Short mmCIF file of C-alpha atoms in Angstrom, two decimals:
data_model
loop_
_atom_site.label_atom_id
_atom_site.label_comp_id
_atom_site.label_asym_id
_atom_site.label_seq_id
_atom_site.Cartn_x
_atom_site.Cartn_y
_atom_site.Cartn_z
CA ILE A 1 -3.87 5.93 23.82
CA TYR A 2 -3.65 2.25 22.91
CA PHE A 3 -7.31 2.32 21.79
CA VAL A 4 -6.77 5.42 19.65
CA LEU A 5 -3.64 4.25 17.81
CA PRO A 6 -5.44 1.66 15.60
CA VAL A 7 -7.98 4.30 14.54
CA ILE A 8 -5.16 6.72 13.64
CA VAL A 9 -3.54 4.02 11.50
CA VAL A 10 -6.84 3.39 9.70
CA ILE A 11 -7.37 7.12 9.08
CA LEU A 12 -3.86 7.56 7.66
CA TYR A 13 -4.27 4.46 5.47
CA THR A 14 -7.58 5.80 4.19
CA ALA A 15 -6.06 9.21 3.52
CA VAL A 16 -3.48 7.62 1.23
CA LEU A 17 -5.86 5.34 -0.68
CA THR A 18 -8.94 7.65 -0.41
CA THR A 19 -11.26 4.68 0.13
CA LYS A 20 -14.22 4.79 2.52
CA PHE A 21 -14.54 1.03 3.05
CA VAL A 22 -11.29 0.74 5.01
CA ILE A 23 -12.19 3.40 7.55
CA ILE A 24 -15.76 2.09 7.95
CA ILE A 25 -14.54 -1.47 8.61
CA GLY A 26 -11.82 -0.19 10.94
CA ILE A 27 -14.30 1.83 12.97
CA ILE A 28 -16.71 -1.11 13.18
CA PHE A 29 -13.93 -3.39 14.41
CA PHE A 30 -13.00 -0.69 16.94
CA ILE A 31 -16.52 -0.18 18.33
CA SER A 32 -17.84 -3.76 18.26
CA PRO A 33 -15.46 -5.30 20.85
CA ILE A 34 -16.07 -2.36 23.21
CA VAL A 35 -19.83 -2.88 23.03
CA ALA A 36 -19.47 -6.68 23.30
CA SER A 37 -17.31 -6.37 26.40
CA GLY A 38 -20.10 -4.57 28.25
CA VAL A 39 -18.01 -1.63 29.42
CA ASN A 40 -19.77 1.62 30.29
CA ILE A 41 -19.83 4.06 27.37
CA ASN A 42 -19.86 7.85 27.65
CA TYR A 43 -22.63 8.62 25.16
CA TRP A 44 -21.58 12.24 24.64
CA ARG A 45 -18.11 11.10 23.67
CA PHE A 46 -19.66 8.46 21.44
CA ILE A 47 -21.78 11.09 19.67
CA GLY A 48 -18.67 13.24 19.29
CA PHE A 49 -16.83 10.26 17.83
CA ILE A 50 -19.61 9.73 15.25
CA PHE A 51 -19.50 13.42 14.35
CA LEU A 52 -15.73 13.15 13.90
CA ILE A 53 -16.22 10.19 11.55
CA ILE A 54 -18.61 12.23 9.40
CA VAL A 55 -16.14 15.12 9.25
CA VAL A 56 -13.29 12.75 8.32
CA LEU A 57 -15.35 11.07 5.58
CA TYR A 58 -16.32 14.48 4.24
CA GLY A 59 -12.68 15.51 4.18
CA PHE A 60 -11.60 12.35 2.37
CA MET A 61 -14.26 12.87 -0.28
CA VAL A 62 -12.95 16.39 -0.83
CA LEU A 63 -9.41 14.99 -1.19
CA ARG A 64 -10.65 12.35 -3.62
CA ILE A 65 -12.31 14.92 -5.89
CA GLY A 66 -9.49 17.42 -5.46
CA SER A 67 -11.62 20.55 -5.33
CA MET A 68 -13.33 22.69 -2.70
CA ASP A 69 -15.57 24.99 -4.73
CA SER A 70 -19.25 25.40 -3.77
CA GLU A 71 -20.49 23.04 -6.49
CA THR A 72 -18.18 20.28 -5.27
CA LEU A 73 -19.24 20.75 -1.64
CA ILE A 74 -22.93 20.58 -2.63
CA ASP A 75 -22.24 17.42 -4.65
CA ILE A 76 -20.42 15.80 -1.70
CA THR A 77 -23.25 16.71 0.67
CA HIS A 78 -25.73 15.10 -1.75
CA LYS A 79 -23.60 11.94 -1.91
CA LEU A 80 -23.38 11.76 1.88
CA LYS A 81 -27.18 11.99 2.05
CA LEU A 82 -27.39 9.07 -0.38
CA TYR A 83 -24.85 7.09 1.67
CA ALA A 84 -26.82 7.80 4.86
CA PHE A 85 -30.40 7.23 3.65
CA GLY A 86 -30.39 5.94 0.04
CA HIS A 87 -30.21 2.29 1.06
CA VAL A 88 -33.42 2.59 3.12
CA SER A 89 -35.34 4.02 0.17
CA ALA A 90 -33.86 1.41 -2.17
CA PHE A 91 -34.81 -1.50 0.10
CA SER A 92 -38.32 -0.11 0.60
CA HIS A 93 -38.80 0.20 -3.16
CA TRP A 94 -37.46 -3.30 -3.79
CA PHE A 95 -39.57 -4.85 -1.02
CA HIS A 96 -42.81 -3.28 -2.24
CA ASN A 97 -42.22 -3.87 -5.96
CA SER A 98 -39.93 -6.86 -6.44
CA PHE A 99 -40.02 -9.08 -3.34
CA GLU A 100 -41.97 -12.31 -3.75
CA SER A 101 -42.67 -14.42 -0.67
CA GLY A 102 -42.63 -17.64 -2.69
CA GLN A 103 -39.28 -17.05 -4.41
CA ASP A 104 -36.53 -19.67 -4.48
CA LEU A 105 -34.20 -19.32 -1.51
CA SER A 106 -30.42 -18.94 -1.85
CA TYR A 107 -29.44 -20.33 1.60
CA GLY A 108 -26.44 -18.09 2.23
CA LYS A 109 -25.44 -16.86 -1.22
CA TYR A 110 -26.22 -13.22 -0.37
CA ASN A 111 -24.80 -13.28 3.16
CA LEU A 112 -21.64 -15.34 2.60
CA SER A 113 -21.08 -14.51 -1.07
CA GLY A 114 -17.28 -14.49 -0.73
CA ILE A 115 -17.21 -18.08 0.51
CA PHE A 116 -19.73 -19.15 -2.14
CA GLN A 117 -17.49 -17.64 -4.83
CA VAL A 118 -14.36 -19.36 -3.48
CA LEU A 119 -16.19 -22.71 -3.40
CA GLY A 120 -17.38 -22.19 -6.97
CA PHE A 121 -21.10 -21.95 -6.19
CA GLY A 122 -21.57 -18.63 -7.96
CA ASP A 123 -19.93 -15.43 -9.16
CA ARG A 124 -20.16 -12.31 -7.04
CA ILE A 125 -20.75 -9.11 -8.95
CA GLN A 126 -19.50 -5.78 -7.63
CA GLY A 127 -22.03 -4.45 -5.16
CA LEU A 128 -23.75 -7.86 -4.85
CA TYR A 129 -26.84 -6.76 -6.84
CA GLU A 130 -27.42 -5.45 -10.32
CA TYR A 131 -28.50 -1.83 -10.67
CA GLU A 132 -32.26 -1.54 -11.08
CA PRO A 133 -33.30 1.19 -13.55
CA THR A 134 -36.74 1.48 -11.91
CA LEU A 135 -35.21 3.00 -8.78
CA ALA A 136 -35.26 6.77 -8.42
CA ILE A 137 -31.85 6.48 -6.74
CA GLN A 138 -29.24 4.53 -8.68
CA THR A 139 -27.80 2.25 -6.03
CA ASN A 140 -27.08 -1.42 -5.45
CA ILE A 141 -27.09 -1.14 -1.65
CA PHE A 142 -30.32 -2.48 -0.12
CA THR A 143 -29.34 -3.08 3.54
CA ILE A 144 -28.67 -6.54 4.97
CA PHE A 145 -32.38 -7.38 4.88
CA ARG A 146 -32.62 -7.93 1.13
CA GLY A 147 -29.90 -10.56 1.32
CA LEU A 148 -31.55 -12.21 4.32
CA LEU A 149 -34.90 -12.36 2.50
CA HIS A 150 -33.24 -13.81 -0.60
CA ASP A 151 -31.48 -16.46 1.47
CA PHE A 152 -34.06 -17.44 4.06
CA GLY A 153 -37.41 -15.83 3.25
CA LEU A 154 -39.49 -13.71 5.62
CA LEU A 155 -40.41 -16.53 8.02
CA GLY A 156 -36.87 -17.90 7.92
CA VAL A 157 -35.41 -14.51 8.87
CA LEU A 158 -37.72 -14.25 11.89
CA ILE A 159 -36.77 -17.76 13.01
CA LEU A 160 -33.07 -17.08 12.44
CA VAL A 161 -33.11 -13.86 14.49
CA TYR A 162 -35.01 -15.59 17.31
CA LEU A 163 -32.62 -18.56 17.42
CA LEU A 164 -29.53 -16.32 17.34
CA SER A 165 -30.90 -14.18 20.16
CA LEU A 166 -31.74 -17.27 22.22
CA PHE A 167 -28.34 -18.84 21.53
CA VAL A 168 -26.39 -15.73 22.59
CA SER A 169 -28.56 -15.24 25.70
CA VAL A 170 -28.00 -18.85 26.82
CA ARG A 171 -24.26 -18.62 26.26
CA GLU A 172 -24.11 -15.30 28.10
CA VAL A 173 -25.71 -16.86 31.19
CA PHE A 174 -24.26 -20.39 31.24
CA TYR A 175 -21.07 -20.23 29.13
CA PRO A 176 -19.43 -16.79 29.50
CA GLY A 177 -15.93 -16.56 28.12
CA MET A 178 -13.87 -15.84 25.06
CA LEU A 179 -16.07 -17.68 22.54
CA THR A 180 -19.24 -15.95 23.79
CA PHE A 181 -17.49 -12.58 23.59
CA PHE A 182 -16.34 -13.32 20.03
CA ILE A 183 -19.86 -14.34 18.93
CA LYS A 184 -21.29 -11.11 20.39
CA PHE A 185 -18.53 -9.10 18.73
CA VAL A 186 -19.28 -10.59 15.29
CA LEU A 187 -23.05 -10.11 15.64
CA ILE A 188 -22.60 -6.49 16.73
CA ALA A 189 -20.30 -5.84 13.76
CA VAL A 190 -22.92 -7.38 11.46
CA LEU A 191 -25.61 -5.20 13.04
CA ILE A 192 -23.60 -1.98 12.67
CA PHE A 193 -22.85 -2.68 8.99
CA SER A 194 -26.41 -3.83 8.28
CA PHE A 195 -27.25 -0.47 6.74
CA ALA A 196 -25.31 -1.65 3.66
CA THR A 197 -25.13 -5.44 3.52
CA ASN A 198 -23.82 -8.37 5.55
CA ILE A 199 -20.22 -7.64 6.54
CA LEU A 200 -19.54 -11.41 6.35
CA ASN A 201 -19.81 -11.22 2.54
CA TYR A 202 -16.20 -10.04 2.41
CA ASN A 203 -13.46 -12.66 2.64
CA LEU A 204 -11.09 -9.99 3.95
CA VAL A 205 -13.40 -9.48 6.91
CA LEU A 206 -13.74 -13.23 7.49
CA SER A 207 -9.96 -13.72 7.48
CA SER A 208 -9.54 -10.74 9.83
CA LEU A 209 -12.12 -12.19 12.22
CA PHE A 210 -10.36 -15.54 12.12
CA LEU A 211 -7.01 -13.94 13.04
CA PHE A 212 -8.72 -11.83 15.72
CA PHE A 213 -10.21 -14.96 17.27
CA ILE A 214 -6.90 -16.86 17.22
CA PHE A 215 -4.91 -14.04 18.83
CA SER A 216 -7.68 -13.27 21.33
CA LYS A 217 -7.75 -16.93 22.31
CA ILE A 218 -3.99 -16.89 22.87
CA PHE A 219 -4.10 -13.68 24.91
CA TYR A 220 -7.06 -15.01 26.91
CA LYS A 221 -5.16 -18.18 27.77
CA LEU A 222 -2.18 -16.08 28.86
CA ASN A 223 -4.51 -13.96 31.07
CA LEU A 224 -3.59 -10.84 29.09
CA ILE A 225 -7.24 -9.96 28.48
CA GLU A 226 -10.44 -10.46 30.45
CA THR A 227 -14.07 -10.85 29.39
CA ARG A 228 -17.22 -10.28 31.38
#
């Protein structure tokens, strides 16, 4: 019951504000620590949980529009299809038509845009990218990979992924503990949200992770939680 209560709070909060971002972030923060802890997962329950999320999102979109006629339901279904697959098509189109391997690198601007904005290194537009009229689907969501390519280039991304994997593997073997668990938790959260962009772009997420780490550290020192 203690694991379910935070999800219920997120769902009720989302029902009041009718915003999808809150419930998506809440679910990611609910799933990521479970996966990072290495506990056994009942996959049928997990699939049922994902199905429940889809139903809840569908219901919130109906509440947001305020109608349940057939035209509205068809429109919502179309939007859900765009939310589920539109970013893949958009990234593919951008990569084949606009990506240049020799472009100037941004070194973090598209993966830590909130911090860059606070430090005065650039303004962050809503959605991170401008709409591109050449796209068949009007979207500014291109998955995490467009931002990574902007920041580090194709070779840089491959090196970055390799070094992160090596770093986490070494820590898992030689330095298990709270910090290793937290690093895995953050990387898993980034991976889950990668269908849209880098979750670390949002200062709200960064501040939440900071508070999570502080309280987890305190509870770990008090032997109130354990990590594998």
